[in-house]
């Protein structure tokens, strides 16, 4: 009969997962790891310096102790580590630039000796190299945060395949780190706004008139917890105007999102209201953002987090119903600004995952109704609709200086006007915002500036000082996708017609929508796109200036959005692949634009973050998907590999970093960008906890595109050129 000790040992060794999430791996009961780890024999810590023996063609140093005392085990190596002292020693030796990270920029010895668990820490083993040492730093930081003084650490956690490690962190740590909800549990955290530049920042929430239960909920919360200083405000019943939004500049706040009744006591059936969760981009972006959420949903669905993707669709439906649009983000200063529309594709992808669940068809119906309302009231209405071409533009309403920007962001632009009016900078901004001072040139500038922000591509020389006049290929490809998706959904799921409830109707909308109407809309938009945006000679799409009535010449990676949406013909897709793709492809994937289009940069003309040489996750994911749609599998795999390699290599060399954007022309440190707004996701101490939303998504999404051989090569950090040459040689050898 086995002893109780043997039973404990067996349970610990069999049940322990070396790759479990940190909150499991470093749980309080983990203190039993040291007592219960499988005992193995130990080597002496003193070796003879000579006398190499050869065993299986490998030279080894024989132990000096008698054989019965040697450490021999087929089990994976584990280390017994005192957390605080090892963490201090590690940072003192290896973090030579004192940024609480261990990277290839540090010039430490790149080796640290730690004790083995099998010898209770007596025998030592060297942890070597930037990757393993930075992983050790990350693990010790996490262990410290969980209150651990000593840990038994699996070596497998330090030398883990980097593709597996990053994928695991994204799925089991980063998504949770980026998840938010708005309710009593976290209102003081989510209510904080790093973009609130007022003298008295405080949590504030604006509630639409159509959600009186939320107003009652937050008012009660403010009364019961006065210490959080929550300010609860109604939004007006009437249409929100640019003047109203401007007047909120001195008291910015959150916009309420969808909530649900949550059962808190199964015995009594008692409920309380709870906010539907959503995923934020990361860094200083702590709200529900428009197109970020779509990109994140692609990764969430791959990560089996359908719950989060579904609740974000429901939050968007709430926004359209109560605010009239999918917002740039749910802050008061975004009330008249939207973002690139992706709702139909997002909803259909979620529906495909939940279609056998109760209520799935109602979920899809609500999403399509919301998308139709948004289509009519936002994108096919003034001021965004251009009546001449029938195409749409990013052209939001608004007055004055965008309040979410730092006070100094527009100093170079506004100071000459302040001097002209003999005012201080602050007084001029206040006077201009209120309308006391009229400056038509500034009005024109900020019209385009707001449009750039609505486009999601802030900032770029492609759009600067002209964006509100442009019928862009990205927006019109997205609206074509709306039209095609709605037509197909009405036909396939709703018997070719869908009745419109009153709360979703806007002026001019029919009471019943049919697929034939949406098919005609899609064909009409395709005709306009071909007429105004397609350039046959260059084999790509360009934006169209609706004021000057001409195509602009800026070459943008958004040209591939036409393939993603399906608006391109096979012939046009072939031209895009043959003529356009080589212009954008770089070491790490697709650049946002071409160097020629960006032009010369310097002190007087600094680089813009959505121009060459920067690459962004949305451009990669949409291009991959578009290429696959038209059968260009090899091109999609190659581009995905390049992006994944770049992200993986930065992750390995720079302490697990995952950032907002990358310089796709830099092989060594692509996350280091010198551009306005910096790079969100790089400023952390010890361990990255969130990555960045759409880059997280691009990583797990891209791994679904590359083949198994590519995944293995990525795990070995093999550059694409090396991988490509190796596979070519292999193909020649295998060719009979």
XYZ file of C-alpha atoms in Angstrom:
736
model
C 0.000 0.000 0.000
C 1.393 3.381 -0.934
C 2.332 5.789 1.830
C 0.543 9.157 2.176
C 3.787 10.849 1.167
C 3.956 8.825 -2.039
C 0.385 9.786 -2.871
C 1.186 13.467 -2.346
C 4.277 13.220 -4.515
C 2.434 11.492 -7.312
C -0.317 14.125 -7.302
C 2.169 16.998 -7.446
C 4.240 15.546 -10.287
C 1.337 14.431 -12.455
C -1.030 17.329 -11.893
C 1.478 20.146 -12.295
C 1.325 21.953 -15.643
C 4.539 23.894 -16.287
C 2.734 26.155 -18.772
C -0.302 27.094 -16.720
C -1.280 30.743 -16.343
C 0.532 32.725 -13.661
C -2.464 32.930 -11.317
C -2.548 29.114 -11.305
C 1.172 28.436 -11.414
C 1.957 30.822 -8.558
C -1.202 30.228 -6.532
C -0.821 30.246 -2.745
C -1.050 26.470 -2.470
C 1.988 26.319 -4.752
C 4.111 26.594 -1.575
C 3.722 22.844 -1.415
C 5.775 22.531 -4.590
C 9.053 22.493 -2.687
C 7.888 19.868 -0.199
C 6.277 17.647 -2.779
C 8.553 17.837 -5.812
C 9.806 14.421 -6.969
C 13.119 13.659 -5.287
C 16.036 12.730 -7.511
C 19.700 12.022 -6.885
C 22.156 14.883 -7.013
C 25.471 15.636 -8.629
C 28.231 17.106 -6.548
C 28.628 20.850 -6.965
C 32.375 20.268 -7.490
C 33.610 18.796 -10.759
C 37.000 17.564 -11.823
C 38.362 20.090 -14.287
C 39.768 17.452 -16.591
C 39.183 13.940 -17.803
C 36.383 14.257 -20.352
C 34.599 11.004 -21.073
C 32.760 10.262 -24.280
C 29.248 8.866 -24.075
C 27.088 8.457 -27.200
C 29.549 10.708 -29.072
C 29.106 13.502 -26.524
C 31.902 14.662 -24.251
C 30.824 14.850 -20.604
C 32.539 15.623 -17.306
C 32.145 12.730 -14.888
C 31.003 13.548 -11.363
C 33.609 13.211 -8.621
C 31.241 11.633 -6.107
C 30.437 7.954 -6.076
C 27.698 6.982 -8.517
C 24.983 6.492 -5.917
C 25.052 10.186 -5.113
C 24.792 11.460 -8.673
C 21.813 13.507 -9.872
C 20.232 11.372 -12.568
C 16.674 11.843 -13.717
C 14.666 11.653 -16.874
C 12.283 14.227 -15.474
C 12.345 17.850 -16.678
C 14.685 20.122 -14.752
C 13.260 22.388 -12.059
C 14.865 25.122 -10.013
C 14.433 26.039 -6.372
C 14.592 29.829 -6.267
C 14.357 32.375 -3.439
C 12.356 35.082 -5.185
C 13.471 38.393 -3.674
C 17.217 37.789 -3.524
C 17.351 36.221 -6.986
C 15.335 39.080 -8.473
C 17.668 41.665 -6.938
C 20.741 39.788 -8.105
C 19.362 39.299 -11.607
C 18.551 42.979 -12.088
C 21.843 44.139 -10.590
C 23.851 41.919 -12.960
C 21.829 42.018 -16.158
C 19.686 45.178 -16.295
C 22.548 47.508 -17.108
C 20.341 50.306 -18.472
C 18.109 50.211 -15.366
C 14.764 50.004 -17.154
C 13.532 46.896 -15.309
C 13.866 44.822 -18.472
C 16.555 42.451 -19.741
C 17.154 42.929 -23.445
C 19.868 42.630 -26.064
C 20.638 46.296 -25.321
C 21.929 45.324 -21.861
C 25.609 44.411 -21.632
C 25.552 42.194 -18.542
C 27.256 38.776 -18.421
C 24.065 37.103 -19.729
C 24.347 34.239 -17.260
C 22.947 33.600 -13.788
C 23.446 30.528 -11.636
C 20.387 29.139 -9.816
C 19.864 26.121 -7.602
C 18.214 22.946 -8.795
C 15.069 21.780 -7.066
C 16.291 18.186 -6.968
C 19.192 19.242 -4.723
C 17.088 21.652 -2.637
C 19.056 24.491 -4.217
C 22.508 23.056 -3.410
C 23.617 22.250 -6.940
C 23.745 25.096 -9.401
C 22.739 25.447 -13.036
C 23.483 28.373 -15.343
C 20.597 30.226 -16.974
C 22.096 31.730 -20.126
C 21.116 34.184 -22.810
C 18.811 37.154 -23.085
C 15.670 35.154 -23.763
C 15.926 32.791 -20.773
C 17.116 35.529 -18.423
C 14.313 37.874 -19.442
C 11.831 35.036 -18.979
C 13.310 34.465 -15.529
C 12.809 38.153 -14.749
C 9.199 37.922 -15.897
C 8.512 34.806 -13.819
C 10.130 36.223 -10.688
C 8.187 39.468 -11.069
C 4.938 37.525 -11.265
C 5.868 35.256 -8.349
C 6.642 38.317 -6.231
C 3.290 39.846 -7.058
C 1.565 36.659 -5.936
C 3.367 36.921 -2.605
C 5.729 34.015 -3.162
C 9.011 33.973 -1.230
C 10.327 30.744 -2.752
C 9.290 28.954 -5.915
C 10.005 25.740 -7.728
C 10.320 26.895 -11.315
C 10.190 24.622 -14.344
C 13.051 25.109 -16.777
C 10.453 24.560 -19.504
C 8.977 27.909 -18.550
C 12.272 29.641 -19.310
C 13.281 27.976 -22.575
C 9.739 27.608 -23.912
C 9.346 27.854 -27.662
C 8.772 31.620 -28.081
C 5.836 31.117 -30.457
C 4.153 28.893 -27.885
C 5.005 31.272 -25.059
C 3.662 34.379 -26.752
C 0.536 32.557 -27.935
C -0.039 31.264 -24.408
C 0.416 34.704 -22.868
C -1.976 36.268 -25.359
C -4.674 33.680 -24.794
C -4.381 33.286 -21.022
C -2.943 36.581 -19.769
C -3.051 39.486 -22.223
C -6.753 39.225 -23.103
C -7.674 39.192 -19.425
C -5.332 42.119 -18.793
C -7.102 44.160 -21.470
C -10.657 43.270 -20.469
C -12.801 45.977 -18.897
C -16.414 46.486 -17.945
C -18.268 49.536 -16.659
C -20.109 48.977 -13.400
C -19.714 49.457 -9.645
C -16.868 46.945 -9.387
C -14.378 49.047 -11.366
C -15.920 52.443 -12.080
C -13.124 54.365 -10.359
C -10.509 52.585 -12.516
C -12.240 52.691 -15.898
C -13.479 56.201 -15.203
C -9.944 57.558 -15.063
C -8.934 59.142 -18.336
C -5.257 59.852 -19.083
C -6.558 62.185 -21.804
C -8.457 64.349 -19.285
C -6.485 67.600 -19.119
C -8.946 69.491 -16.873
C -7.999 70.888 -13.459
C -10.188 68.403 -11.576
C -10.161 64.978 -13.262
C -12.801 62.712 -11.754
C -14.885 59.682 -12.748
C -17.893 60.882 -14.721
C -20.449 58.951 -16.737
C -23.017 60.147 -19.266
C -26.165 58.042 -19.611
C -28.502 58.115 -22.636
C -32.178 58.861 -21.992
C -33.107 55.449 -23.330
C -31.372 53.723 -20.404
C -33.103 55.075 -17.250
C -32.223 51.911 -15.314
C -28.536 52.783 -15.747
C -29.059 56.333 -14.543
C -30.737 54.987 -11.422
C -27.953 52.433 -10.941
C -25.093 54.943 -11.209
C -26.880 57.582 -9.152
C -27.342 55.061 -6.342
C -23.686 54.070 -6.640
C -22.568 57.711 -6.380
C -24.686 58.140 -3.243
C -23.487 54.950 -1.582
C -19.810 55.564 -2.369
C -19.184 59.320 -2.190
C -15.432 58.784 -1.880
C -15.112 57.907 -5.568
C -16.631 61.295 -6.548
C -18.647 59.784 -9.384
C -20.515 62.423 -11.383
C -23.599 61.011 -13.148
C -25.057 63.052 -16.033
C -27.946 62.618 -18.447
C -27.352 63.081 -22.137
C -29.967 65.273 -23.828
C -33.120 63.740 -25.275
C -32.662 65.687 -28.496
C -29.948 65.102 -31.067
C -26.409 65.640 -29.805
C -24.806 68.569 -31.642
C -21.236 69.688 -32.162
C -21.943 72.660 -29.905
C -23.120 70.383 -27.105
C -20.029 68.185 -27.368
C -17.753 71.224 -27.386
C -19.391 72.463 -24.197
C -18.528 69.177 -22.476
C -14.805 69.820 -22.886
C -14.508 71.019 -19.282
C -16.270 67.945 -17.895
C -15.324 64.940 -20.028
C -16.554 61.511 -19.053
C -17.375 57.954 -20.028
C -20.375 57.104 -22.158
C -22.456 54.285 -20.688
C -22.321 50.912 -22.414
C -24.595 47.870 -22.362
C -25.411 46.198 -19.058
C -27.170 42.972 -18.084
C -29.028 41.594 -15.082
C -26.638 39.238 -13.332
C -27.810 36.632 -10.799
C -25.839 37.073 -7.576
C -27.756 34.600 -5.396
C -29.006 31.399 -7.002
C -31.150 30.561 -3.978
C -33.114 33.797 -3.873
C -32.801 34.740 -7.532
C -31.457 38.154 -6.521
C -29.824 40.080 -9.368
C -27.738 43.159 -9.892
C -26.686 45.056 -12.978
C -23.334 44.223 -14.503
C -21.541 45.815 -17.459
C -20.924 43.712 -20.550
C -17.155 43.204 -20.887
C -15.021 44.590 -23.686
C -11.353 44.566 -24.667
C -9.392 47.819 -24.796
C -6.380 48.457 -27.074
C -3.910 48.966 -24.203
C -1.520 51.656 -23.054
C -3.308 54.973 -22.644
C -6.294 53.705 -24.619
C -8.606 52.490 -21.874
C -11.989 52.570 -23.620
C -14.080 50.569 -26.097
C -12.597 51.624 -29.443
C -14.275 51.123 -32.798
C -12.098 49.341 -35.292
C -9.629 48.155 -32.650
C -12.450 46.002 -31.313
C -13.007 44.312 -34.676
C -9.323 43.489 -35.045
C -9.218 42.219 -31.470
C -12.260 40.039 -32.139
C -10.344 38.147 -34.835
C -7.842 37.108 -32.179
C -10.462 36.516 -29.506
C -12.314 34.053 -31.728
C -9.074 32.171 -32.441
C -8.397 32.172 -28.680
C -11.836 30.676 -27.908
C -12.942 33.900 -26.215
C -16.193 34.091 -28.105
C -17.829 35.556 -25.011
C -15.760 38.728 -25.275
C -16.218 39.117 -29.032
C -19.977 38.636 -28.623
C -20.288 41.179 -25.819
C -18.358 43.768 -27.859
C -20.869 43.341 -30.700
C -23.649 43.869 -28.158
C -21.912 46.998 -26.876
C -21.715 48.328 -30.434
C -25.420 47.689 -30.936
C -26.076 49.649 -27.736
C -23.931 52.525 -29.050
C -25.765 52.654 -32.380
C -29.169 52.497 -30.708
C -28.410 55.236 -28.154
C -25.611 57.344 -29.668
C -26.404 56.830 -33.353
C -23.049 55.328 -34.317
C -20.174 53.087 -33.369
C -18.068 55.629 -31.565
C -14.404 56.398 -32.017
C -14.405 55.376 -28.335
C -16.903 55.677 -25.478
C -15.843 59.086 -24.167
C -17.953 62.226 -24.300
C -15.596 64.042 -26.681
C -16.158 61.280 -29.282
C -19.952 61.667 -29.443
C -19.906 63.056 -32.984
C -17.025 60.935 -34.257
C -17.121 57.362 -35.555
C -14.464 54.943 -36.835
C -14.067 52.498 -39.747
C -17.216 50.288 -39.833
C -16.691 46.528 -39.390
C -19.863 45.488 -37.546
C -21.389 43.123 -40.113
C -18.293 40.967 -40.533
C -17.689 40.975 -36.773
C -21.256 39.888 -36.023
C -21.274 37.182 -38.687
C -18.011 35.713 -37.394
C -19.394 35.596 -33.861
C -22.691 34.123 -35.075
C -20.819 31.327 -36.834
C -19.371 30.360 -33.432
C -22.645 30.555 -31.462
C -25.255 29.578 -34.071
C -26.350 26.455 -32.163
C -26.884 28.394 -28.926
C -30.285 29.733 -27.815
C -30.792 33.344 -28.889
C -28.107 33.244 -31.583
C -30.439 34.353 -34.369
C -31.759 37.220 -32.230
C -28.161 38.273 -31.660
C -27.561 38.352 -35.423
C -30.852 40.180 -36.072
C -29.994 42.950 -33.591
C -26.517 43.352 -35.074
C -27.820 43.610 -38.644
C -30.532 46.070 -37.606
C -27.891 48.199 -35.871
C -25.593 48.045 -38.904
C -28.401 49.133 -41.227
C -29.231 52.068 -38.960
C -25.573 53.096 -38.822
C -25.243 52.748 -42.604
C -28.166 55.097 -43.276
C -27.720 57.636 -40.487
C -23.925 57.949 -40.491
C -22.269 56.890 -43.728
C -25.030 57.579 -46.263
C -26.060 60.942 -44.824
C -24.597 64.425 -44.862
C -21.893 65.458 -44.196
C -20.160 62.114 -44.903
C -21.955 61.234 -48.143
C -20.662 62.884 -51.297
C -23.774 63.258 -53.485
C -21.810 63.615 -56.713
C -19.929 60.316 -56.603
C -22.262 58.423 -54.270
C -19.203 57.508 -52.218
C -18.650 58.198 -48.528
C -16.005 60.117 -46.617
C -14.669 60.417 -43.103
C -16.170 63.811 -42.286
C -17.378 64.104 -38.675
C -18.930 67.143 -37.114
C -17.122 69.071 -34.408
C -15.933 72.463 -33.252
C -12.624 73.733 -31.980
C -9.485 71.912 -30.926
C -9.882 68.148 -30.276
C -9.951 68.025 -26.459
C -8.354 64.575 -26.123
C -4.992 65.811 -27.439
C -2.275 67.138 -25.166
C -2.373 70.904 -24.733
C 0.948 71.255 -26.512
C 0.021 69.087 -29.509
C -1.131 72.049 -31.645
C 1.149 74.720 -30.172
C 3.075 75.232 -33.421
C -0.208 75.720 -35.284
C -2.069 77.958 -32.826
C 0.645 80.254 -31.433
C 0.812 82.505 -34.522
C -2.969 83.053 -34.276
C -2.710 83.823 -30.559
C -0.052 86.456 -31.289
C -2.133 87.867 -34.115
C -5.040 88.378 -31.689
C -2.706 89.643 -28.942
C -3.813 86.846 -26.616
C -2.090 84.272 -24.484
C -2.110 80.762 -25.915
C -4.673 79.536 -23.340
C -6.972 82.523 -23.818
C -6.885 82.144 -27.588
C -7.770 78.438 -27.469
C -10.685 79.201 -25.154
C -11.896 82.045 -27.357
C -11.540 80.024 -30.546
C -13.331 76.996 -29.101
C -16.228 79.112 -27.876
C -16.605 80.911 -31.210
C -15.694 84.309 -29.802
C -12.798 84.353 -32.269
C -13.411 83.288 -35.869
C -10.609 81.725 -37.906
C -11.846 79.980 -41.071
C -8.392 78.577 -41.848
C -8.303 76.856 -38.475
C -11.857 75.594 -38.995
C -10.716 73.951 -42.217
C -7.633 72.490 -40.573
C -9.580 70.923 -37.701
C -12.291 69.645 -40.038
C -9.626 67.493 -41.672
C -7.894 66.704 -38.376
C -11.131 65.265 -36.936
C -11.637 63.289 -40.145
C -8.144 61.796 -39.855
C -8.968 60.688 -36.316
C -12.273 59.180 -37.443
C -10.411 57.233 -40.145
C -8.271 55.557 -37.479
C -5.157 56.535 -39.436
C -4.040 59.416 -37.293
C -1.694 60.670 -38.538
C -0.469 60.400 -42.138
C 0.640 62.721 -44.926
C -1.856 60.829 -47.063
C -4.701 62.453 -45.115
C -3.272 65.627 -43.596
C -5.284 68.772 -44.449
C -7.439 66.882 -46.971
C -9.035 63.880 -45.259
C -12.596 65.223 -44.982
C -12.685 65.705 -48.767
C -11.521 62.178 -49.607
C -13.655 59.261 -50.673
C -11.131 56.715 -49.434
C -10.770 53.164 -50.687
C -10.756 51.830 -47.125
C -14.091 53.341 -46.097
C -15.869 52.514 -49.333
C -14.532 48.958 -49.384
C -15.921 48.554 -45.862
C -19.318 49.928 -46.890
C -19.392 47.599 -49.896
C -18.796 44.769 -47.420
C -21.710 46.072 -45.308
C -23.985 46.054 -48.346
C -22.923 42.586 -49.499
C -23.070 41.135 -45.972
C -26.518 42.573 -45.274
C -27.877 41.304 -48.609
C -26.530 37.815 -47.970
C -27.698 37.753 -44.341
C -31.229 38.874 -45.192
C -31.407 36.203 -47.878
C -29.853 33.340 -45.901
C -31.226 33.893 -42.396
C -34.330 36.089 -42.496
C -36.410 34.878 -45.432
C -35.220 37.726 -47.666
C -36.818 40.486 -45.604
C -36.382 42.044 -42.192
C -38.907 44.246 -40.383
C -37.484 47.350 -38.760
C -38.463 48.220 -35.168
C -39.123 51.886 -34.500
C -36.047 52.312 -32.282
C -33.758 51.400 -35.191
C -35.383 53.586 -37.827
C -34.007 56.839 -39.119
C -35.389 59.282 -41.661
C -35.969 57.768 -45.074
C -35.635 54.139 -43.975
C -38.110 51.511 -45.122
C -40.150 49.521 -42.627
C -38.909 46.303 -44.240
C -35.456 45.692 -45.725
C -34.932 43.153 -48.540
C -31.803 41.546 -49.978
C -32.496 42.827 -53.510
C -32.209 46.440 -52.356
C -28.854 45.738 -50.720
C -27.574 43.850 -53.745
C -28.297 46.925 -55.863
C -26.522 49.161 -53.363
C -23.450 46.936 -53.469
C -23.372 46.908 -57.280
C -23.803 50.658 -57.398
C -20.929 51.227 -54.969
C -18.692 48.816 -56.857
C -19.348 50.792 -60.029
C -18.406 54.033 -58.282
C -15.278 52.490 -56.761
C -14.171 51.265 -60.186
C -14.899 54.649 -61.731
C -13.338 56.955 -59.153
C -10.851 54.892 -57.101
C -9.392 52.204 -59.394
C -6.294 53.063 -61.428
C -5.877 50.613 -64.263
C -2.387 51.734 -65.225
C -0.944 51.384 -61.731
C -2.992 48.338 -60.830
C -4.244 49.633 -57.478
C -6.865 51.777 -55.791
C -6.366 55.416 -54.794
C -8.428 57.830 -52.719
C -10.539 60.383 -54.576
C -10.664 64.090 -53.715
C -14.352 64.994 -54.013
C -13.628 68.737 -53.972
C -10.887 68.771 -56.617
C -12.586 65.901 -58.501
C -9.377 63.918 -58.939
C -7.543 60.876 -57.617
C -4.755 61.582 -55.158
C -1.415 59.941 -55.843
C -0.586 58.618 -52.353
C 0.044 54.856 -52.423
C -1.517 53.294 -49.323
C -1.744 49.721 -48.064
C -5.472 50.324 -47.686
C -5.624 49.431 -51.388
C -5.712 45.777 -50.248
C -8.912 46.371 -48.265
C -10.700 46.010 -51.601
C -9.576 42.370 -51.722
C -10.671 41.827 -48.121
C -14.154 43.171 -48.891
C -14.509 41.277 -52.171
C -15.116 44.383 -54.283
C -12.173 43.586 -56.586
C -12.608 41.440 -59.670
C -10.151 38.518 -60.082
C -8.340 40.583 -62.713
C -8.032 43.553 -60.360
C -6.838 41.272 -57.557
C -4.129 39.882 -59.838
C -2.987 43.419 -60.667
C -2.864 44.289 -56.965
C -0.699 41.263 -56.243
C 1.623 41.773 -59.211
C 1.929 45.555 -59.254
C 0.993 46.919 -55.842
C 2.194 44.269 -53.402
C 5.924 44.648 -54.204
C 5.684 48.373 -53.417
C 4.641 47.733 -49.796
C 6.335 44.466 -48.850
C 9.255 44.872 -46.459
C 11.331 42.833 -44.034
C 8.549 42.602 -41.450
C 5.458 42.599 -43.638
C 3.510 45.427 -45.231
C 4.393 49.077 -44.733
C 1.429 51.445 -44.414
C 2.517 53.396 -47.466
C 5.388 53.712 -49.871
C 8.495 55.759 -49.191
C 7.976 57.681 -52.403
C 4.451 58.718 -51.408
C 5.523 59.779 -47.928
C 8.234 62.026 -49.276
C 11.292 63.431 -47.566
C 11.173 63.778 -43.780
C 13.268 65.929 -41.501
C 13.106 68.442 -38.671
C 10.552 70.573 -40.479
C 8.615 67.587 -41.800
C 8.663 64.789 -39.197
C 7.545 61.260 -39.874
C 3.897 60.292 -39.350
C 3.024 57.024 -37.674
C 0.698 55.734 -40.417
C 3.286 56.345 -43.156
C 6.342 54.428 -44.348
C 8.240 52.688 -42.717
C 5.660 51.718 -40.119
C 3.500 48.631 -40.271
C 0.279 48.067 -38.359
C -1.589 44.904 -37.466
C -4.866 45.873 -39.214
C -3.130 46.347 -42.550
C -1.510 42.931 -42.227
C -4.630 41.018 -41.199
C -6.886 42.525 -43.838
C -4.282 41.915 -46.553
C -3.758 38.285 -45.495
C -7.495 37.652 -45.493
C -7.947 39.367 -48.856
C -5.142 37.375 -50.451
C -6.626 34.121 -49.179
C -10.036 35.148 -50.479
C -8.664 35.339 -54.023
C -6.519 32.219 -53.788
C -3.091 33.774 -53.161
C -2.162 31.349 -50.386
C 1.612 31.574 -50.774
C 1.600 35.376 -50.689
C -0.591 35.376 -47.585
C 1.674 32.844 -45.860
C 4.826 34.784 -46.759
C 3.481 38.100 -45.484
C 2.113 36.500 -42.333
C 5.463 34.791 -41.687
C 7.365 38.059 -42.032
C 5.077 39.868 -39.589
C 5.061 36.995 -37.094
C 8.835 36.678 -37.245
C 9.299 40.385 -36.560
C 6.916 40.314 -33.593
C 8.472 37.086 -32.264
C 12.051 38.360 -32.563
C 11.237 41.573 -30.704
C 9.434 39.499 -28.069
C 12.522 37.280 -27.630
C 15.142 40.031 -27.659
C 13.292 42.685 -25.676
C 11.815 41.099 -22.573
C 8.496 39.952 -24.035
C 7.534 43.266 -25.589
C 4.443 43.495 -27.830
C 3.653 47.001 -29.050
C 1.127 49.039 -31.011
C 3.147 49.389 -34.237
C 6.480 48.390 -35.755
C 9.058 49.722 -38.165
C 8.835 46.912 -40.720
C 12.182 47.878 -42.275
C 14.220 47.314 -39.062
C 15.405 43.716 -38.526
C 16.903 44.264 -35.050
C 14.628 46.470 -32.944
C 11.451 47.157 -34.961
C 9.463 48.237 -31.900
C 11.678 51.280 -31.409
C 9.944 53.999 -33.346
C 10.642 57.711 -33.337
C 7.307 59.265 -34.138
C 4.492 61.225 -32.533
C 2.561 59.468 -29.747
C 5.450 57.051 -29.077
C 4.683 53.342 -29.015
C 2.054 51.988 -26.641
C 2.890 48.691 -24.966
C 6.629 49.176 -24.456
C 6.564 50.902 -21.067
C 6.391 48.132 -18.458
C 8.447 46.973 -15.492
C 9.630 43.389 -15.349
C 6.866 41.730 -17.306
C 4.444 42.733 -20.061
C 0.864 42.217 -18.894
C -1.251 43.239 -21.872
C 0.741 43.401 -25.093
C -1.329 45.516 -27.448
C -4.827 44.525 -28.519
C -4.673 44.264 -32.278
C -1.082 43.010 -32.379
C -2.069 40.255 -29.950
C -4.879 39.418 -32.352
C -2.646 39.519 -35.424
C -0.277 37.038 -33.815
C -2.751 34.280 -33.009
C -4.707 35.003 -36.207
C -1.565 34.866 -38.341
C -0.559 31.531 -36.849
C -3.734 30.106 -38.371
C -2.480 31.131 -41.820
C 1.119 29.892 -41.863
C 1.785 26.173 -42.299
C 3.252 23.795 -39.719
C 6.767 23.997 -41.186
C 6.640 27.779 -40.910
C 5.507 27.590 -37.281
C 8.507 25.426 -36.418
C 10.843 27.855 -38.167
C 9.275 30.792 -36.340
C 9.858 28.992 -33.048
C 13.553 28.880 -33.948
C 13.489 32.612 -34.853
C 14.413 31.935 -38.457
C 14.246 35.020 -40.741
C 12.088 34.581 -43.803
C 14.978 34.760 -46.254
C 16.791 31.974 -44.431
C 13.624 29.902 -44.213
C 12.855 30.458 -47.880
C 16.332 29.406 -49.046
C 16.274 26.326 -46.826
C 12.921 25.186 -48.162
C 14.046 25.805 -51.740
C 17.082 23.591 -51.204
C 14.915 20.965 -49.562
C 12.545 21.045 -52.506
C 15.415 20.558 -54.982
C 16.777 17.602 -53.004
C 13.367 15.958 -52.770
C 12.619 16.489 -56.447
C 13.076 13.140 -58.262
